[in-house]
XYZ file of C-alpha atoms in Angstrom:
352
model
C 40.150 -29.120 5.598
C 41.542 -25.985 3.555
C 39.222 -23.747 3.631
C 40.822 -22.220 0.026
C 39.260 -25.062 -1.738
C 35.634 -23.672 -2.170
C 34.304 -21.784 -4.212
C 32.827 -17.302 -3.837
C 29.287 -18.740 -2.776
C 29.830 -22.409 -1.155
C 26.621 -22.018 0.743
C 26.886 -23.202 4.678
C 29.847 -25.139 2.684
C 32.348 -24.269 4.860
C 33.536 -21.396 7.419
C 30.640 -20.501 10.390
C 28.062 -22.809 8.276
C 26.686 -23.127 12.039
C 25.991 -19.448 13.882
C 24.414 -20.299 17.201
C 23.379 -17.164 19.877
C 23.310 -17.123 23.270
C 19.593 -16.633 25.322
C 19.296 -15.287 28.675
C 19.983 -17.893 30.450
C 23.321 -18.663 28.719
C 22.246 -21.728 26.995
C 22.516 -23.675 23.131
C 20.730 -26.736 23.590
C 22.534 -28.180 26.787
C 26.143 -26.461 26.011
C 26.278 -23.554 28.671
C 26.913 -20.905 26.177
C 27.511 -16.481 27.003
C 25.066 -14.789 26.616
C 25.327 -10.402 25.372
C 22.736 -8.742 27.727
C 20.894 -6.152 26.026
C 20.000 -3.164 27.377
C 16.877 -2.878 28.915
C 13.467 -1.994 27.721
C 11.619 1.156 27.913
C 10.239 1.843 30.927
C 5.529 2.958 30.155
C 5.089 5.957 30.004
C 2.814 7.452 32.664
C -0.102 9.033 32.244
C -0.395 13.329 34.114
C -2.997 13.947 36.236
C -5.222 15.571 33.320
C -4.797 12.501 31.981
C -3.312 13.233 28.392
C 0.122 11.031 28.391
C 3.842 12.541 27.250
C 4.947 13.111 24.334
C 7.345 9.931 23.186
C 10.995 10.681 22.440
C 12.746 8.580 19.593
C 14.073 6.298 20.353
C 17.652 5.901 18.793
C 17.837 2.133 16.728
C 20.906 1.370 17.237
C 22.542 -0.212 13.779
C 25.108 -2.933 14.684
C 23.876 -6.484 15.187
C 23.846 -7.896 18.199
C 22.842 -10.750 20.869
C 19.090 -9.949 22.631
C 17.355 -12.559 24.180
C 19.181 -16.158 22.326
C 18.275 -14.213 19.097
C 20.269 -12.143 17.124
C 18.956 -8.708 16.454
C 18.976 -5.974 14.248
C 17.081 -2.424 14.153
C 14.827 -4.648 16.964
C 14.075 -7.087 14.917
C 15.090 -11.124 14.855
C 17.465 -11.431 11.868
C 18.987 -14.732 10.943
C 22.052 -14.932 9.113
C 22.359 -16.441 5.732
C 24.670 -16.720 3.673
C 28.106 -17.670 2.340
C 32.406 -18.250 2.992
C 34.269 -15.959 0.118
C 37.868 -15.524 0.471
C 38.970 -14.941 -2.889
C 36.595 -11.676 -1.922
C 39.436 -9.277 -1.226
C 41.515 -10.651 -4.024
C 39.241 -10.337 -6.923
C 39.665 -6.181 -5.375
C 43.143 -6.554 -5.351
C 43.519 -7.891 -9.098
C 41.151 -5.229 -11.232
C 38.001 -7.552 -11.240
C 36.385 -5.178 -8.307
C 33.126 -6.213 -10.743
C 32.647 -9.404 -9.666
C 33.146 -9.166 -5.988
C 29.762 -6.813 -7.130
C 27.935 -9.588 -8.842
C 28.646 -11.897 -5.633
C 26.998 -9.643 -3.808
C 23.686 -9.248 -5.921
C 23.613 -13.332 -6.130
C 24.087 -13.602 -3.288
C 20.918 -11.164 -2.680
C 19.066 -12.996 -5.266
C 19.329 -15.816 -3.877
C 18.064 -14.066 -0.184
C 21.243 -14.572 1.038
C 21.911 -11.440 3.749
C 25.449 -12.400 5.051
C 29.244 -12.877 4.404
C 32.224 -13.635 5.983
C 36.592 -13.120 4.341
C 39.702 -12.490 5.316
C 40.797 -9.296 7.146
C 44.146 -10.560 5.919
C 46.180 -12.081 3.463
C 46.602 -15.682 2.362
C 49.168 -15.716 -0.621
C 51.282 -13.814 -1.973
C 49.777 -12.375 -4.677
C 47.590 -10.336 -2.325
C 49.940 -8.089 -0.251
C 48.159 -7.229 3.124
C 51.114 -7.204 6.219
C 54.214 -7.549 4.549
C 55.946 -6.835 8.338
C 54.433 -7.055 11.284
C 52.577 -3.011 11.482
C 53.366 -2.752 7.073
C 50.801 -2.336 5.672
C 50.164 -2.522 1.542
C 47.721 -0.115 0.182
C 46.817 -1.645 -2.903
C 45.563 -4.615 -0.282
C 44.299 -2.784 2.278
C 42.193 -0.901 0.211
C 40.324 -3.840 -1.289
C 39.217 -5.132 1.861
C 38.331 -1.601 2.488
C 35.783 -2.831 -1.035
C 34.493 -5.419 -0.465
C 33.168 -3.442 3.006
C 31.631 -0.669 0.665
C 29.989 -3.144 -1.788
C 29.172 -5.193 1.306
C 26.915 -2.115 2.545
C 25.743 -0.987 -1.248
C 24.189 -4.406 -1.223
C 23.015 -4.960 2.272
C 25.478 -7.978 2.724
C 26.682 -8.589 6.493
C 30.226 -8.636 6.722
C 31.826 -11.604 9.258
C 35.813 -10.757 8.762
C 38.821 -13.314 10.128
C 42.140 -11.678 11.935
C 43.489 -14.348 10.971
C 44.342 -17.934 9.461
C 45.941 -21.689 11.229
C 46.054 -22.735 7.465
C 48.181 -20.326 5.014
C 51.704 -18.893 5.530
C 51.318 -15.287 4.580
C 49.727 -13.496 7.304
C 48.753 -16.859 9.206
C 50.268 -18.378 12.380
C 53.350 -19.707 11.402
C 54.227 -15.919 9.755
C 53.882 -14.439 12.422
C 55.739 -16.580 14.951
C 58.741 -16.683 11.711
C 58.359 -12.557 12.310
C 59.158 -13.694 15.451
C 62.303 -12.291 17.685
C 61.341 -14.174 21.193
C 60.634 -17.322 19.960
C 63.816 -19.606 18.601
C 64.986 -18.942 15.080
C 64.242 -21.802 12.554
C 67.364 -23.593 11.952
C 69.848 -23.446 9.022
C 67.819 -26.362 7.947
C 64.701 -25.702 8.326
C 63.191 -23.699 6.151
C 59.878 -21.315 5.536
C 57.772 -24.568 5.924
C 56.612 -27.124 1.876
C 55.257 -24.956 -1.023
C 51.787 -26.129 -2.236
C 51.401 -26.514 -5.737
C 51.336 -23.116 -6.728
C 54.362 -22.792 -5.091
C 53.020 -20.657 -1.300
C 54.420 -22.242 1.676
C 52.054 -24.848 3.036
C 52.268 -25.326 7.016
C 49.714 -28.494 6.580
C 51.971 -30.475 3.826
C 55.482 -32.278 5.045
C 56.766 -33.838 2.655
C 56.954 -37.191 1.605
C 59.824 -39.301 2.437
C 62.314 -40.612 5.365
C 62.043 -36.605 6.526
C 58.464 -36.112 6.403
C 57.875 -36.982 10.114
C 60.487 -35.305 11.530
C 59.478 -31.879 9.532
C 55.442 -32.429 10.887
C 56.636 -33.217 14.460
C 59.099 -29.509 14.022
C 56.674 -27.918 13.056
C 53.669 -28.793 14.949
C 55.862 -27.693 18.003
C 57.067 -24.438 15.926
C 52.795 -23.660 15.322
C 52.246 -23.981 18.962
C 54.594 -21.056 19.964
C 52.025 -18.507 18.128
C 49.879 -18.634 21.009
C 52.307 -18.265 23.683
C 54.817 -16.363 21.895
C 54.887 -12.718 23.010
C 56.167 -11.334 20.109
C 53.680 -13.042 18.065
C 51.036 -12.603 20.358
C 51.988 -8.314 19.905
C 51.808 -8.665 16.559
C 48.408 -10.446 16.408
C 46.952 -7.980 19.087
C 48.545 -5.094 16.771
C 46.668 -6.072 13.784
C 43.078 -6.082 15.051
C 43.775 -2.428 16.467
C 45.117 -1.722 13.062
C 41.568 -2.982 11.249
C 39.474 -1.885 14.546
C 40.906 2.102 13.615
C 40.988 1.972 9.765
C 38.829 4.295 8.100
C 37.525 3.082 4.894
C 39.345 5.002 1.814
C 36.041 4.613 -0.021
C 32.842 5.622 2.492
C 35.026 7.286 5.320
C 33.463 4.848 7.290
C 35.630 3.463 10.730
C 35.927 -0.211 10.884
C 35.348 -0.250 14.585
C 31.664 1.671 13.195
C 30.790 0.118 10.080
C 27.787 -1.828 10.892
C 28.258 -3.356 7.640
C 30.272 -5.839 10.341
C 28.305 -8.046 11.890
C 31.172 -10.640 14.189
C 34.911 -10.215 14.244
C 36.218 -14.180 13.575
C 39.263 -14.181 16.216
C 40.895 -16.786 14.254
C 39.757 -19.533 10.986
C 39.724 -22.701 12.429
C 42.837 -22.729 15.177
C 44.748 -25.488 15.891
C 47.229 -26.766 18.354
C 47.887 -30.129 18.242
C 48.759 -31.199 21.834
C 49.136 -35.108 20.054
C 52.656 -34.240 20.386
C 53.882 -34.659 23.694
C 56.302 -31.401 23.884
C 52.074 -29.500 23.064
C 51.567 -31.237 26.233
C 49.732 -27.210 27.154
C 47.587 -26.518 24.193
C 44.312 -27.327 25.663
C 45.219 -24.626 28.387
C 47.525 -22.000 25.837
C 45.037 -21.865 23.139
C 41.715 -21.467 25.755
C 43.769 -18.404 27.688
C 44.930 -17.383 24.449
C 40.740 -16.849 23.146
C 40.288 -15.388 26.362
C 43.533 -12.632 25.945
C 42.296 -12.211 22.511
C 38.418 -11.332 22.647
C 39.175 -9.405 25.678
C 41.500 -7.055 23.280
C 39.255 -6.932 20.546
C 36.089 -6.578 23.208
C 38.002 -3.345 24.734
C 38.484 -1.631 21.626
C 35.386 -2.122 19.966
C 31.949 -2.106 22.144
C 30.220 -2.108 18.433
C 30.319 -5.426 17.396
C 30.112 -9.307 18.332
C 32.722 -11.394 18.558
C 32.884 -15.581 18.211
C 35.572 -18.158 17.668
C 35.972 -18.969 14.189
C 36.953 -22.593 15.229
C 35.509 -25.537 13.768
C 33.569 -26.793 16.756
C 35.580 -30.432 18.490
C 34.329 -31.342 21.873
C 37.423 -31.539 24.672
C 38.778 -32.111 27.543
C 35.494 -29.955 29.105
C 32.768 -32.590 27.530
C 34.647 -35.798 27.471
C 31.541 -37.674 26.947
C 30.312 -36.016 23.497
C 34.478 -36.636 22.079
C 31.520 -38.918 20.781
C 29.881 -36.866 18.692
C 33.507 -34.728 17.533
C 34.052 -36.334 13.426
C 37.030 -38.920 14.259
C 39.216 -39.566 17.582
C 41.990 -36.945 15.950
C 39.723 -33.733 16.384
C 40.138 -34.572 20.624
C 43.784 -33.672 19.975
C 43.947 -30.449 18.217
C 43.781 -27.729 21.559
C 40.293 -27.126 20.341
C 37.138 -27.867 23.389
C 33.853 -26.192 21.868
C 31.917 -25.551 24.984
C 35.406 -23.877 26.986
C 35.878 -21.805 24.420
C 32.708 -20.696 23.902
C 31.762 -20.146 27.516
C 34.363 -16.860 27.061
C 32.481 -14.366 28.925
C 33.203 -11.932 25.214
C 32.188 -14.604 22.674
C 28.881 -13.636 21.568
C 28.128 -16.968 19.579
C 29.379 -20.291 18.488
C 30.192 -21.541 14.825
C 30.972 -24.603 13.806
C 32.226 -25.723 10.107
C 30.800 -28.724 7.971
């Protein structure tokens, strides 16, 4: 499923359609899910010998969303994320259509929505963002600044995705092509395909007798993202850049901006284990998620972390595979329960 086919206000039709917080036992239904421990409650005041209670010291309330006893919590009150997947928001802000960004958030508030999800990267050359490892385009990044500032002004919490599985630009396949530690593309293996707009589209292998060979080559190369040293380093550097960035409009550091509800590690990660060359995909994807979740948490103690996966069951729960949409869903490297059981993952997501 290509998330870029959806409109800015596609209510729970894709992206993080299901948000499952943890509880103190670490359970979501029958699923074992990690928890974030909330700070202990304040002890009751004790009366002085004369019977008077000591003065109450004002308690600082965190502006950040957390998970407390199986419930999203914001400002010491239950918070129920209801929103939309709007990958186009940054593109609109970067192409002199910022009024449409404001309009989208205004419509969302009028409909009772409080959360939106978008990309903290590019998916097309029409949106300059990270042109090469560590080299960012001011126009593209300032467009993300605007989206966050507008969301704050309209009372919308944001979920931001660090990278995309599907589209080439700033996605998994481009990270591998940037790498100097991954094998270079052969002379007959140019950067993949092109969709109808002219953008490379890693999900389109063409037609004809050569299509299957192209598919196997690209699927194997795609899987390198999760183990290749340079690709992993470039991803971590991108995370570090965003968490350390100061918004050019409101002066807030991203890592300290309560407008951000959570970080998606990657949109719909896939490492296709049906290919013999990718037999370790389940292990490789799990290891990547553990490493990157720890990296994000080490730099950002304030925000929630989630994966951004579709929620396919895998090897850790064979009895649940029957609930996947089809047999192919078990061969994509995902393992919903094991992936979500990573300690730094604060809530589960399911795409619909």
